[in-house]
mmCIF file of C-alpha atoms in Angstrom:
data_model
loop_
_atom_site.group_PDB
_atom_site.id
_atom_site.type_symbol
_atom_site.label_atom_id
_atom_site.label_comp_id
_atom_site.label_asym_id
_atom_site.label_seq_id
_atom_site.Cartn_x
_atom_site.Cartn_y
_atom_site.Cartn_z
ATOM 1 C CA GLY A 176 109.304 107.059 71.597
ATOM 2 C CA GLU A 177 105.894 107.710 70.117
ATOM 3 C CA ASN A 178 105.125 111.163 68.732
ATOM 4 C CA VAL A 179 101.561 112.242 67.947
ATOM 5 C CA GLU A 180 100.838 115.332 65.894
ATOM 6 C CA GLN A 181 97.351 116.816 65.814
ATOM 7 C CA HIS A 182 95.822 119.317 63.386
ATOM 8 C CA PRO A 183 94.316 121.818 63.347
ATOM 9 C CA SER A 184 94.957 123.438 66.706
ATOM 10 C CA THR A 185 91.726 125.437 66.403
ATOM 11 C CA LEU A 186 88.642 124.805 64.325
ATOM 12 C CA SER A 187 85.439 126.816 63.963
ATOM 13 C CA VAL A 188 82.432 125.190 62.333
ATOM 14 C CA GLN A 189 78.881 126.350 61.663
ATOM 15 C CA GLU A 190 76.294 124.473 63.670
ATOM 16 C CA GLY A 191 75.035 121.546 61.646
ATOM 17 C CA ASP A 192 78.199 121.219 59.558
ATOM 18 C CA SER A 193 80.829 118.505 59.960
ATOM 19 C CA ALA A 194 84.178 118.772 61.754
ATOM 20 C CA VAL A 195 87.288 116.716 61.053
ATOM 21 C CA ILE A 196 90.379 116.531 63.261
ATOM 22 C CA LYS A 197 93.467 114.649 62.098
ATOM 23 C CA CYS A 198 96.323 113.000 63.956
ATOM 24 C CA THR A 199 99.488 111.320 62.753
ATOM 25 C CA TYR A 200 101.651 108.970 64.811
ATOM 26 C CA SER A 201 105.235 107.883 64.431
ATOM 27 C CA ASP A 202 105.403 104.401 65.954
ATOM 28 C CA SER A 203 104.181 101.774 63.487
ATOM 29 C CA ALA A 204 103.647 99.394 66.434
ATOM 30 C CA SER A 205 100.902 101.614 67.868
ATOM 31 C CA ASN A 206 97.634 99.754 67.949
ATOM 32 C CA TYR A 207 95.244 101.671 70.189
ATOM 33 C CA PHE A 208 93.904 105.141 69.387
ATOM 34 C CA PRO A 209 91.467 106.861 71.770
ATOM 35 C CA TRP A 210 89.915 110.302 71.463
ATOM 36 C CA TYR A 211 89.154 112.432 74.496
ATOM 37 C CA LYS A 212 86.903 115.472 74.795
ATOM 38 C CA GLN A 213 87.629 118.127 77.399
ATOM 39 C CA GLU A 214 85.073 120.828 78.017
ATOM 40 C CA LEU A 215 86.219 124.079 79.531
ATOM 41 C CA GLY A 216 87.260 123.607 83.144
ATOM 42 C CA LYS A 217 86.371 119.908 83.138
ATOM 43 C CA ARG A 218 88.102 116.563 82.984
ATOM 44 C CA PRO A 219 88.967 114.742 79.731
ATOM 45 C CA GLN A 220 86.411 112.100 78.812
ATOM 46 C CA LEU A 221 86.798 109.255 76.336
ATOM 47 C CA ILE A 222 84.401 109.685 73.426
ATOM 48 C CA ILE A 223 85.540 106.956 71.052
ATOM 49 C CA ASP A 224 88.494 104.667 70.475
ATOM 50 C CA ILE A 225 89.729 102.402 67.690
ATOM 51 C CA ARG A 226 92.153 99.499 67.551
ATOM 52 C CA SER A 227 94.447 98.692 64.667
ATOM 53 C CA ASN A 228 92.457 95.691 63.455
ATOM 54 C CA VAL A 229 89.583 98.018 62.503
ATOM 55 C CA GLY A 230 89.545 100.732 59.829
ATOM 56 C CA GLU A 231 86.533 102.680 60.997
ATOM 57 C CA LYS A 232 84.264 102.920 63.996
ATOM 58 C CA LYS A 233 81.071 104.915 64.465
ATOM 59 C CA ASP A 234 79.024 105.988 67.439
ATOM 60 C CA GLN A 235 76.026 108.114 66.480
ATOM 61 C CA ARG A 236 77.412 111.428 65.176
ATOM 62 C CA ILE A 237 81.034 110.545 65.903
ATOM 63 C CA ALA A 238 83.310 108.384 63.780
ATOM 64 C CA VAL A 239 86.986 107.593 63.761
ATOM 65 C CA THR A 240 88.966 106.326 60.785
ATOM 66 C CA LEU A 241 92.411 104.757 60.835
ATOM 67 C CA ASN A 242 94.941 104.459 58.017
ATOM 68 C CA LYS A 243 97.739 102.230 59.278
ATOM 69 C CA THR A 244 99.796 102.550 56.120
ATOM 70 C CA ALA A 245 99.906 106.314 56.346
ATOM 71 C CA LYS A 246 99.954 106.228 60.178
ATOM 72 C CA HIS A 247 97.134 108.637 60.635
ATOM 73 C CA PHE A 248 93.700 108.617 62.200
ATOM 74 C CA SER A 249 90.881 111.128 62.148
ATOM 75 C CA LEU A 250 87.868 112.121 64.200
ATOM 76 C CA HIS A 251 84.718 113.041 62.299
ATOM 77 C CA ILE A 252 81.801 114.796 63.962
ATOM 78 C CA THR A 253 78.664 115.227 61.845
ATOM 79 C CA GLU A 254 75.663 117.519 62.413
ATOM 80 C CA THR A 255 77.639 119.515 64.953
ATOM 81 C CA GLN A 256 75.838 121.041 67.920
ATOM 82 C CA PRO A 257 76.850 123.789 70.395
ATOM 83 C CA GLU A 258 77.609 121.174 73.051
ATOM 84 C CA ASP A 259 80.333 119.776 70.772
ATOM 85 C CA SER A 260 82.417 122.881 71.540
ATOM 86 C CA ALA A 261 85.428 121.625 73.510
ATOM 87 C CA VAL A 262 89.074 120.669 73.191
ATOM 88 C CA TYR A 263 89.607 117.269 71.571
ATOM 89 C CA PHE A 264 92.725 115.188 72.167
ATOM 90 C CA CYS A 265 93.851 112.183 70.183
ATOM 91 C CA ALA A 266 96.247 109.642 71.663
ATOM 92 C CA ALA A 267 98.145 106.520 70.686
ATOM 93 C CA SER A 268 99.739 103.569 72.420
ATOM 94 C CA ASN A 269 101.074 100.132 71.560
ATOM 95 C CA PHE A 270 100.733 96.895 73.418
ATOM 96 C CA GLY A 271 104.430 96.589 74.221
ATOM 97 C CA ASN A 272 104.927 100.160 75.396
ATOM 98 C CA GLU A 273 101.502 101.027 76.617
ATOM 99 C CA LYS A 274 101.967 104.641 77.628
ATOM 100 C CA LEU A 275 99.343 106.866 76.070
ATOM 101 C CA THR A 276 100.926 109.665 74.072
ATOM 102 C CA PHE A 277 98.548 112.558 73.508
ATOM 103 C CA GLY A 278 98.323 115.041 70.689
ATOM 104 C CA THR A 279 98.414 118.727 71.529
ATOM 105 C CA GLY A 280 94.656 119.173 71.227
ATOM 106 C CA THR A 281 92.169 120.875 68.913
ATOM 107 C CA ARG A 282 89.890 123.596 70.217
ATOM 108 C CA LEU A 283 86.597 123.132 68.368
ATOM 109 C CA THR A 284 84.097 125.988 68.400
ATOM 110 C CA ILE A 285 80.600 125.504 67.036
ATOM 111 C CA ILE A 286 79.123 128.737 65.723
ATOM 112 C CA PRO A 287 75.342 128.927 66.252
ATOM 113 C CA ASP B 224 81.002 112.188 87.588
ATOM 114 C CA SER B 225 83.655 109.596 86.633
ATOM 115 C CA GLY B 226 83.943 108.063 90.105
ATOM 116 C CA VAL B 227 87.561 109.186 90.415
ATOM 117 C CA THR B 228 88.166 111.722 93.161
ATOM 118 C CA GLN B 229 91.081 114.075 93.636
ATOM 119 C CA THR B 230 92.017 116.373 96.480
ATOM 120 C CA PRO B 231 92.640 119.189 96.859
ATOM 121 C CA LYS B 232 90.907 121.013 94.008
ATOM 122 C CA HIS B 233 93.225 123.976 94.192
ATOM 123 C CA LEU B 234 96.640 124.458 95.720
ATOM 124 C CA ILE B 235 98.694 127.629 95.952
ATOM 125 C CA THR B 236 102.220 127.382 97.245
ATOM 126 C CA ALA B 237 105.633 128.978 96.970
ATOM 127 C CA THR B 238 108.740 127.973 95.082
ATOM 128 C CA GLY B 239 110.861 125.433 96.914
ATOM 129 C CA GLN B 240 107.926 123.924 98.767
ATOM 130 C CA ARG B 241 106.577 120.383 98.696
ATOM 131 C CA VAL B 242 102.974 119.322 98.104
ATOM 132 C CA THR B 243 101.027 116.066 97.987
ATOM 133 C CA LEU B 244 98.140 115.428 95.635
ATOM 134 C CA ARG B 245 95.725 112.621 96.384
ATOM 135 C CA CYS B 246 93.650 110.413 94.099
ATOM 136 C CA SER B 247 91.066 107.725 94.757
ATOM 137 C CA PRO B 248 90.296 105.515 91.748
ATOM 138 C CA ARG B 249 86.917 104.176 90.715
ATOM 139 C CA SER B 250 85.758 101.191 92.689
ATOM 140 C CA GLY B 251 87.288 98.071 91.166
ATOM 141 C CA ASP B 252 89.968 99.847 89.135
ATOM 142 C CA LEU B 253 93.492 98.645 89.825
ATOM 143 C CA SER B 254 95.455 101.098 87.683
ATOM 144 C CA VAL B 255 96.068 104.742 88.504
ATOM 145 C CA TYR B 256 97.717 107.196 86.149
ATOM 146 C CA TRP B 257 98.994 110.705 86.747
ATOM 147 C CA TYR B 258 99.030 113.378 84.051
ATOM 148 C CA GLN B 259 100.217 116.964 83.966
ATOM 149 C CA GLN B 260 98.336 119.464 81.816
ATOM 150 C CA SER B 261 99.924 122.814 81.178
ATOM 151 C CA LEU B 262 98.861 125.414 78.635
ATOM 152 C CA ASP B 263 101.720 124.882 76.223
ATOM 153 C CA GLN B 264 102.234 121.125 76.556
ATOM 154 C CA GLY B 265 98.842 119.457 76.529
ATOM 155 C CA LEU B 266 98.428 116.241 78.502
ATOM 156 C CA GLN B 267 101.717 114.699 79.612
ATOM 157 C CA PHE B 268 101.768 111.219 81.113
ATOM 158 C CA LEU B 269 103.780 111.112 84.330
ATOM 159 C CA ILE B 270 103.463 107.663 85.889
ATOM 160 C CA GLN B 271 101.223 104.602 86.238
ATOM 161 C CA TYR B 272 100.671 102.285 89.176
ATOM 162 C CA TYR B 273 98.950 98.942 88.981
ATOM 163 C CA ASN B 274 97.790 97.229 92.153
ATOM 164 C CA GLY B 275 100.426 98.962 94.237
ATOM 165 C CA GLU B 276 103.358 98.548 91.867
ATOM 166 C CA GLU B 277 104.887 101.091 89.528
ATOM 167 C CA ARG B 278 104.145 99.909 85.996
ATOM 168 C CA ALA B 279 105.124 102.655 83.581
ATOM 169 C CA LYS B 280 106.968 105.925 83.738
ATOM 170 C CA GLY B 281 106.622 108.912 81.476
ATOM 171 C CA ASN B 282 108.082 112.365 81.645
ATOM 172 C CA ILE B 283 108.197 112.533 85.404
ATOM 173 C CA LEU B 284 110.838 114.738 86.963
ATOM 174 C CA GLU B 285 113.126 113.370 89.673
ATOM 175 C CA ARG B 286 111.637 115.954 92.058
ATOM 176 C CA PHE B 287 108.280 114.184 91.652
ATOM 177 C CA SER B 288 107.367 110.824 93.091
ATOM 178 C CA ALA B 289 104.224 108.795 93.517
ATOM 179 C CA GLN B 290 102.922 105.736 95.268
ATOM 180 C CA GLN B 291 99.809 103.596 95.383
ATOM 181 C CA PHE B 292 98.629 102.303 98.721
ATOM 182 C CA PRO B 293 97.018 98.947 99.620
ATOM 183 C CA ASP B 294 93.557 100.538 99.426
ATOM 184 C CA LEU B 295 94.534 101.584 95.859
ATOM 185 C CA HIS B 296 94.455 105.308 96.430
ATOM 186 C CA SER B 297 97.492 107.113 95.100
ATOM 187 C CA GLU B 298 99.513 110.147 96.025
ATOM 188 C CA LEU B 299 101.716 112.313 93.840
ATOM 189 C CA ASN B 300 104.440 114.163 95.706
ATOM 190 C CA LEU B 301 105.952 117.259 94.145
ATOM 191 C CA SER B 302 109.012 118.738 95.836
ATOM 192 C CA SER B 303 111.373 121.690 95.355
ATOM 193 C CA LEU B 304 108.584 123.303 93.398
ATOM 194 C CA GLU B 305 109.380 125.703 90.571
ATOM 195 C CA LEU B 306 107.206 128.242 88.789
ATOM 196 C CA GLY B 307 107.050 125.930 85.780
ATOM 197 C CA ASP B 308 105.366 123.234 87.839
ATOM 198 C CA SER B 309 102.183 125.292 87.863
ATOM 199 C CA ALA B 310 99.659 123.168 85.995
ATOM 200 C CA LEU B 311 96.549 121.043 86.252
ATOM 201 C CA TYR B 312 97.342 117.580 87.553
ATOM 202 C CA PHE B 313 94.931 114.835 86.602
ATOM 203 C CA CYS B 314 94.627 111.380 87.986
ATOM 204 C CA ALA B 315 92.909 108.696 85.926
ATOM 205 C CA SER B 316 92.031 105.096 86.608
ATOM 206 C CA SER B 317 91.216 101.999 84.603
ATOM 207 C CA VAL B 318 90.447 98.394 85.398
ATOM 208 C CA ALA B 319 93.947 97.231 84.451
ATOM 209 C CA GLY B 320 95.947 98.646 81.554
ATOM 210 C CA PHE B 321 96.494 101.578 79.254
ATOM 211 C CA GLN B 322 94.490 100.217 76.361
ATOM 212 C CA GLU B 323 91.229 100.504 78.241
ATOM 213 C CA THR B 324 89.005 103.441 78.976
ATOM 214 C CA GLN B 325 90.744 105.740 81.399
ATOM 215 C CA TYR B 326 88.413 107.685 83.697
ATOM 216 C CA PHE B 327 89.794 111.032 84.716
ATOM 217 C CA GLY B 328 89.328 112.780 88.010
ATOM 218 C CA PRO B 329 88.438 116.486 88.247
ATOM 219 C CA GLY B 330 92.075 117.517 88.589
ATOM 220 C CA THR B 331 94.115 119.538 91.059
ATOM 221 C CA ARG B 332 95.103 123.003 89.939
ATOM 222 C CA LEU B 333 98.549 123.847 91.314
ATOM 223 C CA LEU B 334 99.840 127.394 91.321
ATOM 224 C CA VAL B 335 103.428 127.978 92.357
ATOM 225 C CA LEU B 336 104.231 131.594 93.205
#
């Protein structure tokens, strides 16, 4: 089955700097890659997703890039703010076997 | 608020017992998913129902079962509980399939003593 590895497990960034979280997947048939943000004590919420026919997608300060050849995708957060502090999960699925497989999460801390 | 509701919020029980967790999806969503989140294992997909039928199975133990009712609410039954079953159980819903936005409920925190 699909295996998703996520790095780093923890990340501390000065407010205003950029943060990058990377994920690699094992199943070359995977074609859907969402990112979820989970604030402390709250539910995961989708923040951005990308499909395999697109190399990059942006939404304000958040962007995701996908490298199908290398089987990795990354989340980029620019101009970080204190409210960006949370745990971020990447995930992957493919159309034939649609189960979402999640990475182990990255705890992002924004230092004021 | 995602529109997905889960009850109860917290549950404390003893080993060997059985509990039922309940989830109501967003209005109009046909798919319900159950996930287990424990400290050392992140988010683990358990099972998906679509319009009353089981559609996909993940790492769900045989002691666990689920169903989706005609009104689309779902229940996750956990039996012969063990200490290791202590976790946060999330329900999520989407309009149809996995490759759509999944809206998560607030979760049920289960503590097995």
